[in-house]
CSV table of C-alpha atoms in Angstrom, one decimal:
chain,number,residue,atom,x,y,z
Z,1,UNK,CA,68.6,129.9,-8.2
Z,2,UNK,CA,69.8,132.0,-11.1
Z,3,UNK,CA,70.8,130.3,-14.4
Z,4,UNK,CA,74.5,130.3,-15.3
Z,5,UNK,CA,74.2,133.4,-17.5
Z,6,UNK,CA,72.6,135.3,-14.7
Z,7,UNK,CA,75.6,135.1,-12.3
Z,8,UNK,CA,77.5,138.4,-11.7
Z,9,UNK,CA,80.7,136.4,-11.4
Z,10,UNK,CA,81.8,132.8,-11.7
Z,11,UNK,CA,85.3,131.4,-11.2
Z,12,UNK,CA,87.0,129.2,-13.7
Z,13,UNK,CA,87.3,125.5,-12.8
Z,14,UNK,CA,89.2,125.1,-9.6
Z,15,UNK,CA,91.0,122.1,-8.1
Z,16,UNK,CA,91.9,121.3,-4.5
Z,17,UNK,CA,93.9,118.0,-4.9
Z,18,UNK,CA,91.2,115.6,-6.2
Z,19,UNK,CA,88.2,118.0,-5.5
Z,20,UNK,CA,87.1,119.9,-8.6
Z,21,UNK,CA,84.7,122.8,-8.3
Z,22,UNK,CA,83.7,126.4,-9.2
Z,23,UNK,CA,82.2,129.3,-7.3
Z,24,UNK,CA,79.4,131.6,-8.6
Z,25,UNK,CA,78.1,134.8,-7.0
Z,26,UNK,CA,75.3,137.2,-7.6
Z,27,UNK,CA,77.5,140.0,-6.3
Z,28,UNK,CA,80.2,141.0,-8.7
Z,29,UNK,CA,82.6,142.5,-6.1
Z,30,UNK,CA,82.4,139.4,-3.8
Z,31,UNK,CA,82.8,137.1,-6.8
Z,32,UNK,CA,85.9,139.0,-8.0
Z,33,UNK,CA,87.4,138.8,-4.5
Z,34,UNK,CA,86.8,135.0,-4.4
Z,35,UNK,CA,88.3,134.7,-7.8
Z,36,UNK,CA,91.5,136.4,-6.7
Z,37,UNK,CA,91.5,134.5,-3.4
Z,38,UNK,CA,91.3,131.1,-5.0
Z,39,UNK,CA,93.3,131.9,-8.2
Z,40,UNK,CA,96.1,129.5,-7.1
Z,41,UNK,CA,93.6,126.6,-7.2
Z,42,UNK,CA,92.8,127.1,-10.9
Z,43,UNK,CA,92.7,123.6,-12.5
Z,44,UNK,CA,95.9,123.3,-14.7
Z,45,UNK,CA,94.0,120.7,-16.8
Z,46,UNK,CA,91.6,123.5,-17.8
Z,47,UNK,CA,93.3,125.5,-20.5
Z,48,UNK,CA,90.2,127.5,-21.5
Z,49,UNK,CA,91.3,130.9,-20.1
Z,50,UNK,CA,88.2,132.9,-18.9
Z,51,UNK,CA,86.0,129.8,-18.6
Z,52,UNK,CA,83.3,130.3,-16.1
Z,53,UNK,CA,83.4,126.9,-14.4
Z,54,UNK,CA,80.2,125.7,-16.2
Z,55,UNK,CA,81.5,122.1,-16.5
Z,56,UNK,CA,82.9,121.8,-12.9
Z,57,UNK,CA,81.6,118.7,-11.2
Z,58,UNK,CA,80.8,120.7,-8.1
Z,59,UNK,CA,79.6,124.2,-7.7
Z,60,UNK,CA,79.2,126.6,-4.8
Z,61,UNK,CA,76.9,129.6,-5.1
Z,62,UNK,CA,76.8,132.6,-2.9
Z,63,UNK,CA,73.6,134.6,-3.2
Z,64,UNK,CA,72.0,137.5,-1.4
Z,65,UNK,CA,70.0,136.1,1.6
Z,66,UNK,CA,66.3,136.9,0.9
Z,67,UNK,CA,65.0,139.7,3.1
Z,68,UNK,CA,68.3,140.0,5.0
Z,69,UNK,CA,70.2,143.0,3.6
Z,70,UNK,CA,73.9,142.5,3.3
Z,71,UNK,CA,73.9,138.8,4.2
Z,72,UNK,CA,74.7,135.8,2.0
Z,73,UNK,CA,73.4,132.3,1.6
Z,74,UNK,CA,75.8,129.5,0.5
Z,75,UNK,CA,74.8,126.5,-1.5
Z,76,UNK,CA,76.9,123.5,-2.6
Z,77,UNK,CA,75.6,121.6,-5.6
Z,78,UNK,CA,72.2,123.4,-5.2
Z,79,UNK,CA,71.8,122.4,-1.5
Z,80,UNK,CA,71.6,125.3,1.0
Z,81,UNK,CA,74.4,124.6,3.5
Z,82,UNK,CA,74.7,128.0,5.3
Z,83,UNK,CA,72.2,130.9,5.4
Z,84,UNK,CA,72.4,134.5,6.5
Z,85,UNK,CA,76.2,134.9,6.8
Z,86,UNK,CA,78.1,138.1,6.6
Z,87,UNK,CA,80.2,138.1,3.3
Z,88,UNK,CA,83.5,137.6,5.2
Z,89,UNK,CA,82.1,134.7,7.2
Z,90,UNK,CA,80.7,133.2,4.0
Z,91,UNK,CA,84.1,133.3,2.4
Z,92,UNK,CA,85.7,131.9,5.5
Z,93,UNK,CA,83.2,129.0,5.5
Z,94,UNK,CA,83.8,128.4,1.8
Z,95,UNK,CA,87.6,128.1,2.3
Z,96,UNK,CA,87.0,125.8,5.3
Z,97,UNK,CA,84.6,123.5,3.3
Z,98,UNK,CA,87.0,123.3,0.3
Z,99,UNK,CA,89.8,122.3,2.6
Z,100,UNK,CA,87.5,119.6,4.3
Z,101,UNK,CA,86.5,118.1,1.0
Z,102,UNK,CA,90.0,118.2,-0.4
Z,103,UNK,CA,91.0,116.0,2.5
Z,104,UNK,CA,88.0,113.7,2.3
Z,105,UNK,CA,88.1,113.1,-1.5
Z,106,UNK,CA,91.9,112.7,-2.0
Z,107,UNK,CA,92.2,109.1,-0.7
Z,108,UNK,CA,94.6,108.1,-3.4
Z,109,UNK,CA,97.3,110.3,-1.7
Z,110,UNK,CA,99.0,110.0,1.6
Z,111,UNK,CA,98.0,113.2,3.4
Z,112,UNK,CA,100.0,115.1,6.0
Z,113,UNK,CA,98.5,117.8,8.3
Z,114,UNK,CA,101.4,120.1,7.6
Z,115,UNK,CA,102.7,123.2,5.9
Z,116,UNK,CA,104.5,122.4,2.8
Z,117,UNK,CA,107.2,124.3,0.8
Z,118,UNK,CA,109.7,123.6,-1.9
Z,119,UNK,CA,113.4,124.5,-1.8
Z,120,UNK,CA,115.6,123.7,-4.9
Z,121,UNK,CA,113.4,120.8,-5.9
Z,122,UNK,CA,113.2,119.3,-2.4
Z,123,UNK,CA,110.0,119.2,-0.4
Z,124,UNK,CA,109.9,120.7,3.1
Z,125,UNK,CA,107.2,119.8,5.6
Z,126,UNK,CA,106.2,122.0,8.6
Z,127,UNK,CA,104.1,119.7,10.7
Z,128,UNK,CA,102.5,121.1,13.9
Z,129,UNK,CA,99.3,121.0,15.9
Z,130,UNK,CA,96.5,123.4,14.9
Z,131,UNK,CA,97.1,126.9,16.4
Z,132,UNK,CA,100.8,126.4,17.0
Z,133,UNK,CA,101.9,128.7,14.2
Z,134,UNK,CA,102.7,126.4,11.2
Z,135,UNK,CA,100.8,128.7,8.8
Z,136,UNK,CA,102.7,131.8,10.1
Z,137,UNK,CA,106.0,129.9,9.7
Z,138,UNK,CA,105.0,128.6,6.3
Z,139,UNK,CA,104.0,132.1,5.1
Z,140,UNK,CA,107.2,133.6,6.4
Z,141,UNK,CA,109.3,130.9,4.6
Z,142,UNK,CA,107.3,131.5,1.4
Z,143,UNK,CA,107.9,135.3,1.8
Z,144,UNK,CA,111.6,134.5,2.2
Z,145,UNK,CA,111.7,132.7,-1.2
Z,146,UNK,CA,110.7,129.1,-0.8
Z,147,UNK,CA,108.0,127.7,-3.1
Z,148,UNK,CA,104.6,127.5,-1.4
Z,149,UNK,CA,102.8,124.1,-1.5
Z,150,UNK,CA,100.2,124.5,1.3
Z,151,UNK,CA,99.8,125.8,4.8
Z,152,UNK,CA,97.4,122.9,5.9
Z,153,UNK,CA,97.4,119.8,3.8
Z,154,UNK,CA,100.4,118.2,1.9
Z,155,UNK,CA,99.7,115.3,-0.4
Z,156,UNK,CA,102.3,112.6,-1.2
Z,157,UNK,CA,101.6,110.9,-4.5
Z,158,UNK,CA,101.9,107.1,-4.0
Z,159,UNK,CA,101.3,106.1,-7.7
Z,160,UNK,CA,101.3,107.9,-11.0
Z,161,UNK,CA,104.2,109.2,-13.0
Z,162,UNK,CA,106.3,110.3,-10.1
Z,163,UNK,CA,105.7,108.2,-6.9
Z,164,UNK,CA,106.9,110.1,-3.9
Z,165,UNK,CA,106.2,113.5,-5.3
Z,166,UNK,CA,104.6,116.2,-3.1
Z,167,UNK,CA,101.6,117.7,-4.7
Z,168,UNK,CA,100.8,121.4,-4.3
Z,169,UNK,CA,97.6,122.4,-2.6
Z,170,UNK,CA,98.2,126.2,-2.6
Z,171,UNK,CA,95.1,127.2,-0.7
Z,172,UNK,CA,94.9,130.8,0.7
Z,173,UNK,CA,97.1,131.0,3.8
Z,174,UNK,CA,95.0,131.4,6.9
Z,175,UNK,CA,96.7,133.1,9.9
Z,176,UNK,CA,95.2,134.2,13.2
Z,177,UNK,CA,95.1,137.9,14.2
Z,178,UNK,CA,98.2,137.4,16.5
Z,179,UNK,CA,100.3,136.8,13.3
Z,180,UNK,CA,99.2,139.9,11.4
Z,181,UNK,CA,102.1,142.0,12.8
Z,182,UNK,CA,104.9,139.7,11.7
Z,183,UNK,CA,103.3,139.3,8.2
Z,184,UNK,CA,102.4,142.9,7.6
Z,185,UNK,CA,104.0,143.0,4.2
Z,186,UNK,CA,101.6,140.3,3.1
Z,187,UNK,CA,98.5,142.3,4.0
Z,188,UNK,CA,96.0,142.0,1.1
Z,189,UNK,CA,95.2,145.7,1.6
Z,190,UNK,CA,92.1,147.2,-0.1
Z,191,UNK,CA,91.1,143.8,-1.7
Z,192,UNK,CA,90.3,142.4,1.8
Z,193,UNK,CA,88.8,145.6,3.3
Z,194,UNK,CA,85.1,145.2,4.1
Z,195,UNK,CA,85.0,141.4,3.8
Z,196,UNK,CA,87.0,140.2,6.8
Z,197,UNK,CA,86.8,141.2,10.4
Z,198,UNK,CA,89.0,140.2,13.3
Z,199,UNK,CA,87.9,136.5,13.1
Z,200,UNK,CA,89.5,136.1,9.6
Z,201,UNK,CA,91.9,133.3,9.1
Z,202,UNK,CA,90.8,131.1,12.0
């Protein structure tokens, strides 16, 4: 595995509720795409602008799969977890795993499987079963001007400075292809071209 200074791109420290991590790639274009995709998860406690996530407690690495042109291997904390994925599938798996670990490692919060938004200082939950359109509705409400907290997992702070506060987990919004037409104005355009196919956002 390359040393830290050999990476073509590393994100700054990122935070998904209680889960802190960084992502490094040996492909600069893929790394830059991931950096933009996960920019909303930048750790507010890390004020070192431009830091490369060197001190993150967890690290994902996406590297070219040996002998398999155009495919990517994914490691978490040095352990191979997925091999030979297309870049778009690797990014989809990365977002899924971050979401999973955010839920597993955030036991100090009361978690809701829900979209979450903010309107004039008041939290709004959009609970629904998977596949029923909560992410599409959440994205539409955010586009209409509500503050975006999450499309998947909303955390209620039970202790701390402000008990009862909803904590943001602004992961990338994932919608299924059937929602693309109603959210056309939110299409990432050229940034996403080449990485995602029809299965994106599932």
